[in-house]
mmCIF file of C-alpha atoms in Angstrom:
data_model
loop_
_atom_site.group_PDB
_atom_site.id
_atom_site.type_symbol
_atom_site.label_atom_id
_atom_site.label_comp_id
_atom_site.label_asym_id
_atom_site.label_seq_id
_atom_site.Cartn_x
_atom_site.Cartn_y
_atom_site.Cartn_z
ATOM 1 C CA MET A 1 -0.006 0.036 -0.115
ATOM 2 C CA ASP A 2 1.046 3.610 -1.115
ATOM 3 C CA LYS A 3 2.357 5.300 2.008
ATOM 4 C CA HIS A 4 0.687 8.220 0.982
ATOM 5 C CA SER A 5 -2.784 6.709 -0.073
ATOM 6 C CA PRO A 6 -5.464 8.286 1.459
ATOM 7 C CA ALA A 7 -6.526 4.981 3.572
ATOM 8 C CA LEU A 8 -3.186 5.073 5.219
ATOM 9 C CA CYS A 9 -3.421 8.700 5.966
ATOM 10 C CA ALA A 10 -6.880 8.449 7.260
ATOM 11 C CA LEU A 11 -5.533 5.642 9.338
ATOM 12 C CA ARG A 12 -2.449 7.256 10.965
ATOM 13 C CA ARG A 13 -4.384 10.336 11.533
ATOM 14 C CA TYR A 14 -7.839 8.708 13.684
ATOM 15 C CA GLY A 15 -6.577 5.177 14.301
ATOM 16 C CA PRO A 16 -4.763 6.680 17.475
ATOM 17 C CA LEU A 17 -8.164 8.380 18.743
ATOM 18 C CA ALA A 18 -10.393 5.245 17.626
ATOM 19 C CA VAL A 19 -8.024 2.953 19.600
ATOM 20 C CA VAL A 20 -8.546 5.499 22.720
ATOM 21 C CA ALA A 21 -12.216 5.817 22.276
ATOM 22 C CA GLY A 22 -12.564 2.045 21.954
ATOM 23 C CA VAL A 23 -10.592 1.286 24.871
ATOM 24 C CA THR A 24 -12.261 3.357 26.720
ATOM 25 C CA ALA A 25 -15.814 2.284 26.007
ATOM 26 C CA LEU A 26 -14.702 -1.192 26.957
ATOM 27 C CA VAL A 27 -13.179 -0.083 30.158
ATOM 28 C CA LEU A 28 -16.483 1.855 31.273
ATOM 29 C CA ALA A 29 -18.981 -0.780 29.710
ATOM 30 C CA ALA A 30 -16.803 -3.562 31.831
ATOM 31 C CA GLY A 31 -16.939 -1.222 34.609
ATOM 32 C CA TRP A 32 -13.414 -2.199 35.539
ATOM 33 C CA HIS A 33 -12.888 1.925 36.231
ATOM 34 C CA ASN A 34 -15.253 1.269 39.378
ATOM 35 C CA GLU A 35 -12.241 -0.928 41.145
ATOM 36 C CA LEU A 36 -10.317 2.278 41.489
ATOM 37 C CA THR A 37 -11.933 3.010 44.649
ATOM 38 C CA LEU A 38 -10.493 3.963 48.038
ATOM 39 C CA GLU A 39 -11.622 0.742 49.597
ATOM 40 C CA ASN A 40 -9.485 -1.090 47.305
ATOM 41 C CA ILE A 41 -6.443 1.234 47.472
ATOM 42 C CA VAL A 42 -6.686 1.103 50.882
ATOM 43 C CA ALA A 43 -7.000 -3.469 50.921
ATOM 44 C CA THR A 44 -3.740 -3.528 48.772
ATOM 45 C CA ARG A 45 -1.961 -1.006 50.665
ATOM 46 C CA ASP A 46 -2.705 -3.187 53.957
ATOM 47 C CA ARG A 47 -2.031 -6.537 52.101
ATOM 48 C CA PHE A 48 1.105 -5.493 50.455
ATOM 49 C CA HIS A 49 2.650 -3.059 52.779
ATOM 50 C CA ASP A 50 5.734 -4.687 52.944
ATOM 51 C CA MET A 51 6.004 -5.012 49.513
ATOM 52 C CA LEU A 52 4.986 -1.066 48.798
ATOM 53 C CA ALA A 53 8.007 -0.328 51.471
ATOM 54 C CA ALA A 54 10.853 -2.425 49.994
ATOM 55 C CA HIS A 55 9.690 -1.617 46.311
ATOM 56 C CA GLN A 56 8.716 2.553 46.835
ATOM 57 C CA TRP A 57 10.411 3.412 43.737
ATOM 58 C CA LEU A 58 9.100 0.793 41.812
ATOM 59 C CA ALA A 59 5.596 1.088 43.032
ATOM 60 C CA VAL A 60 5.718 5.035 42.401
ATOM 61 C CA LEU A 61 6.501 4.220 38.470
ATOM 62 C CA ILE A 62 3.427 1.800 38.499
ATOM 63 C CA TYR A 63 1.139 4.428 39.756
ATOM 64 C CA ILE A 64 2.428 7.123 37.989
ATOM 65 C CA ALA A 65 1.743 4.620 34.318
ATOM 66 C CA VAL A 66 -1.683 3.729 35.917
ATOM 67 C CA TYR A 67 -2.893 7.635 36.522
ATOM 68 C CA ALA A 68 -1.372 8.439 33.035
ATOM 69 C CA LEU A 69 -2.960 5.507 31.723
ATOM 70 C CA ALA A 70 -6.598 6.752 33.646
ATOM 71 C CA VAL A 71 -6.027 10.192 32.143
ATOM 72 C CA ALA A 72 -5.374 9.251 28.891
ATOM 73 C CA LEU A 73 -8.802 7.139 28.615
ATOM 74 C CA SER A 74 -10.727 10.076 30.403
ATOM 75 C CA LEU A 75 -11.854 7.559 33.206
ATOM 76 C CA PRO A 76 -13.219 9.393 35.959
ATOM 77 C CA CYS A 77 -10.859 8.331 38.862
ATOM 78 C CA GLY A 78 -8.580 11.815 38.962
ATOM 79 C CA LEU A 79 -9.369 12.414 42.554
ATOM 80 C CA ILE A 80 -9.289 8.919 43.777
ATOM 81 C CA MET A 81 -6.194 8.471 42.529
ATOM 82 C CA THR A 82 -4.480 11.860 43.593
ATOM 83 C CA LEU A 83 -5.820 10.811 46.984
ATOM 84 C CA ALA A 84 -4.418 7.562 46.649
ATOM 85 C CA GLY A 85 -0.708 9.015 46.056
ATOM 86 C CA GLY A 86 -1.028 10.916 49.052
ATOM 87 C CA LEU A 87 -2.434 7.717 51.239
ATOM 88 C CA LEU A 88 0.334 5.636 49.144
ATOM 89 C CA PHE A 89 3.451 7.528 49.205
ATOM 90 C CA GLY A 90 2.927 10.903 51.687
ATOM 91 C CA TRP A 91 1.791 14.158 50.348
ATOM 92 C CA LEU A 92 5.270 15.343 48.894
ATOM 93 C CA LEU A 93 6.014 12.134 46.804
ATOM 94 C CA GLY A 94 2.423 11.074 46.258
ATOM 95 C CA GLY A 95 1.788 14.823 44.903
ATOM 96 C CA VAL A 96 4.694 14.774 42.407
ATOM 97 C CA ALA A 97 3.634 11.270 41.378
ATOM 98 C CA ALA A 98 0.160 12.472 40.758
ATOM 99 C CA VAL A 99 1.017 15.986 38.782
ATOM 100 C CA ILE A 100 3.656 13.444 36.336
ATOM 101 C CA GLY A 101 1.137 11.089 36.003
ATOM 102 C CA ALA A 102 -1.800 13.284 35.015
ATOM 103 C CA THR A 103 0.494 15.329 33.136
ATOM 104 C CA THR A 104 1.723 12.668 30.871
ATOM 105 C CA GLY A 105 -1.837 11.242 30.483
ATOM 106 C CA ALA A 106 -3.363 14.690 29.428
ATOM 107 C CA THR A 107 -0.535 15.263 27.172
ATOM 108 C CA LEU A 108 -1.173 12.157 25.426
ATOM 109 C CA LEU A 109 -4.794 12.825 24.908
ATOM 110 C CA PHE A 110 -3.833 16.058 23.570
ATOM 111 C CA MET A 111 -1.463 14.811 20.885
ATOM 112 C CA VAL A 112 -4.161 11.965 19.847
ATOM 113 C CA ALA A 113 -6.946 14.526 19.750
ATOM 114 C CA ARG A 114 -4.819 17.316 17.902
ATOM 115 C CA SER A 115 -3.713 14.673 15.114
ATOM 116 C CA ALA A 116 -6.733 13.385 14.774
ATOM 117 C CA ILE A 117 -9.207 16.425 15.079
ATOM 118 C CA GLY A 118 -7.248 19.668 15.368
ATOM 119 C CA GLU A 119 -5.821 20.069 11.788
ATOM 120 C CA THR A 120 -9.643 19.279 10.432
ATOM 121 C CA LEU A 121 -11.471 21.622 12.543
ATOM 122 C CA GLY A 122 -8.771 24.310 11.416
ATOM 123 C CA GLU A 123 -9.461 23.396 7.918
ATOM 124 C CA ARG A 124 -13.312 23.748 8.242
ATOM 125 C CA ALA A 125 -13.127 26.129 10.742
ATOM 126 C CA ALA A 126 -16.377 28.993 11.187
ATOM 127 C CA PRO A 127 -15.151 32.663 11.652
ATOM 128 C CA TRP A 128 -16.432 32.661 15.425
ATOM 129 C CA LEU A 129 -13.723 29.355 15.917
ATOM 130 C CA THR A 130 -10.942 31.030 14.161
ATOM 131 C CA LYS A 131 -11.189 33.824 16.316
ATOM 132 C CA LEU A 132 -11.275 32.129 19.228
ATOM 133 C CA ARG A 133 -8.521 29.619 18.036
ATOM 134 C CA GLN A 134 -6.316 33.147 17.227
ATOM 135 C CA GLY A 135 -7.176 34.577 20.974
ATOM 136 C CA PHE A 136 -6.389 31.254 22.545
ATOM 137 C CA LYS A 137 -2.889 31.056 21.023
ATOM 138 C CA ASP A 138 -1.847 34.437 21.944
ATOM 139 C CA GLU A 139 -2.634 34.056 25.231
ATOM 140 C CA ALA A 140 -2.635 30.488 25.511
ATOM 141 C CA LEU A 141 -0.508 29.851 28.945
ATOM 142 C CA SER A 142 -2.594 32.433 30.637
ATOM 143 C CA TYR A 143 -5.884 30.569 29.562
ATOM 144 C CA MET A 144 -4.461 27.013 30.308
ATOM 145 C CA LEU A 145 -3.183 28.214 33.617
ATOM 146 C CA PHE A 146 -6.763 29.546 34.532
ATOM 147 C CA LEU A 147 -8.481 26.378 33.201
ATOM 148 C CA ARG A 148 -6.337 23.900 35.319
ATOM 149 C CA LEU A 149 -6.285 26.005 38.510
ATOM 150 C CA VAL A 150 -10.190 26.551 38.745
ATOM 151 C CA PRO A 151 -11.937 23.204 39.207
ATOM 152 C CA ALA A 152 -14.666 24.287 37.382
ATOM 153 C CA PHE A 153 -14.346 22.628 34.042
ATOM 154 C CA PRO A 154 -13.940 18.492 33.740
ATOM 155 C CA PHE A 155 -10.485 17.440 33.054
ATOM 156 C CA TRP A 156 -10.871 15.547 30.007
ATOM 157 C CA LEU A 157 -12.316 18.442 28.355
ATOM 158 C CA VAL A 158 -9.640 20.627 29.002
ATOM 159 C CA ASN A 159 -7.443 17.971 28.016
ATOM 160 C CA ILE A 160 -9.170 17.969 24.083
ATOM 161 C CA ALA A 161 -10.232 22.146 24.136
ATOM 162 C CA PRO A 162 -6.691 22.991 23.709
ATOM 163 C CA ALA A 163 -5.877 20.579 20.757
ATOM 164 C CA VAL A 164 -8.562 21.988 18.818
ATOM 165 C CA LEU A 165 -8.186 25.489 19.591
ATOM 166 C CA GLY A 166 -4.303 25.379 18.343
ATOM 167 C CA VAL A 167 -2.182 25.663 21.631
ATOM 168 C CA PRO A 168 1.283 25.031 20.895
ATOM 169 C CA LEU A 169 2.620 21.464 22.728
ATOM 170 C CA ARG A 170 5.153 22.942 24.760
ATOM 171 C CA THR A 171 2.890 25.457 26.479
ATOM 172 C CA TYR A 172 0.350 23.034 26.960
ATOM 173 C CA ILE A 173 2.298 20.844 28.851
ATOM 174 C CA LEU A 174 3.945 23.860 30.722
ATOM 175 C CA GLY A 175 0.177 25.175 31.265
ATOM 176 C CA THR A 176 -0.828 21.450 32.353
ATOM 177 C CA PHE A 177 1.663 20.773 34.840
ATOM 178 C CA LEU A 178 1.811 24.045 36.611
ATOM 179 C CA GLY A 179 -1.740 24.463 36.675
ATOM 180 C CA ILE A 180 -2.355 21.159 38.508
ATOM 181 C CA ILE A 181 -0.132 21.676 40.972
ATOM 182 C CA PRO A 182 -2.149 23.257 43.935
ATOM 183 C CA ALA A 183 -5.300 20.927 43.508
ATOM 184 C CA THR A 184 -2.914 17.708 43.115
ATOM 185 C CA PHE A 185 -0.933 18.929 46.232
ATOM 186 C CA ALA A 186 -3.933 19.809 48.176
ATOM 187 C CA PHE A 187 -5.636 16.432 47.471
ATOM 188 C CA ALA A 188 -2.641 14.750 48.134
ATOM 189 C CA THR A 189 -2.360 16.206 51.592
ATOM 190 C CA VAL A 190 -5.983 15.010 52.292
ATOM 191 C CA GLY A 191 -5.121 11.687 51.143
ATOM 192 C CA ALA A 192 -2.092 11.415 53.206
ATOM 193 C CA GLY A 193 -4.320 12.585 56.235
ATOM 194 C CA LEU A 194 -6.966 9.776 55.499
ATOM 195 C CA ASP A 195 -5.671 7.094 58.368
ATOM 196 C CA SER A 196 -7.523 8.353 61.028
ATOM 197 C CA VAL A 197 -10.653 8.167 58.825
ATOM 198 C CA ILE A 198 -9.819 4.573 57.709
ATOM 199 C CA ARG A 199 -9.333 3.377 60.777
ATOM 200 C CA ALA A 200 -12.580 4.825 61.808
ATOM 201 C CA ALA A 201 -14.546 2.601 58.670
ATOM 202 C CA LYS A 202 -12.247 0.014 59.694
ATOM 203 C CA GLN A 203 -13.755 -0.231 63.066
ATOM 204 C CA THR A 204 -17.455 0.701 61.659
ATOM 205 C CA TYR A 205 -16.787 -2.035 59.464
ATOM 206 C CA ALA A 206 -15.497 -4.906 61.944
ATOM 207 C CA LEU A 207 -18.559 -3.664 64.244
ATOM 208 C CA CYS A 208 -20.813 -4.216 61.330
ATOM 209 C CA VAL A 209 -19.477 -8.058 60.902
ATOM 210 C CA ALA A 210 -19.442 -8.871 64.201
ATOM 211 C CA GLN A 211 -23.274 -7.935 64.296
ATOM 212 C CA ARG A 212 -24.394 -8.713 60.943
ATOM 213 C CA GLY A 213 -21.843 -11.154 59.327
ATOM 214 C CA ALA A 214 -19.241 -10.732 56.718
ATOM 215 C CA ASP A 215 -21.604 -10.709 53.608
ATOM 216 C CA ALA A 216 -23.854 -7.824 54.969
ATOM 217 C CA CYS A 217 -21.114 -5.588 55.367
ATOM 218 C CA THR A 218 -18.675 -3.285 53.410
ATOM 219 C CA MET A 219 -15.903 -0.703 53.927
ATOM 220 C CA LYS A 220 -17.020 2.320 52.824
ATOM 221 C CA ILE A 221 -15.086 5.753 52.776
ATOM 222 C CA HIS A 222 -16.804 8.470 51.028
ATOM 223 C CA THR A 223 -14.609 11.098 49.259
ATOM 224 C CA SER A 224 -17.247 13.786 49.124
ATOM 225 C CA SER A 225 -16.513 14.922 53.281
ATOM 226 C CA PHE A 226 -12.794 15.567 51.856
ATOM 227 C CA ILE A 227 -13.896 17.984 49.362
ATOM 228 C CA THR A 228 -15.070 20.691 51.615
ATOM 229 C CA LYS A 229 -16.360 24.423 50.454
ATOM 230 C CA GLU A 230 -13.048 25.971 51.923
ATOM 231 C CA LEU A 231 -10.987 23.822 49.636
ATOM 232 C CA LEU A 232 -12.947 24.491 46.686
ATOM 233 C CA GLY A 233 -13.225 28.368 47.428
ATOM 234 C CA ALA A 234 -9.424 28.120 48.025
ATOM 235 C CA LEU A 235 -8.576 26.895 44.791
ATOM 236 C CA VAL A 236 -10.928 29.490 42.625
ATOM 237 C CA LEU A 237 -9.275 32.436 44.330
ATOM 238 C CA LEU A 238 -6.094 31.213 43.646
ATOM 239 C CA GLY A 239 -6.808 30.565 40.123
#
């Protein structure tokens, strides 16, 4: 097949996006993303505590890879992963690992979206979109920092929109890396302080098992209690 044939060009352009969309659909349909819960992470930490301590850097690399994959597939588990990073590795190392993982995954998705739809929309852009692209391009870093600092937009949308609006890759990476640092370290710090909450959840679970049996009980840790108005307000003001 000619390397310049329309079919091969289309495969190169849309193939990666089709793979990402297909894998995302498979994961969501199978419900595998639901396995990324604080309860399962706590159980893994308790079960493999010695192994995690002995091979911390390997565990960090695996965590970064899983985080990057989750972001690249736009799975709704960023908060859980960030909390888990703080819980497993402490606020500093966990925060750094979460920032690297999230930036890597966001960059992969950005590159796939730009190659697949960015050029096409650029060629057929309406006048208002062309104007918006130019404005976004002129102040791309400021826009990126604002979108990342203020948690008002879905993370997956902020990963894809800059690819459509012509943001340079270097600016996108820098804006993403710097912009997610405050929120990431805030939630990693929350994750690092979860031990008392976990102990309380385990005590409640043990009491339930003693009264009703193991089959009737599950250990639940509600993440909503960690997202306070004060925390969100601070992030908005910072943005």
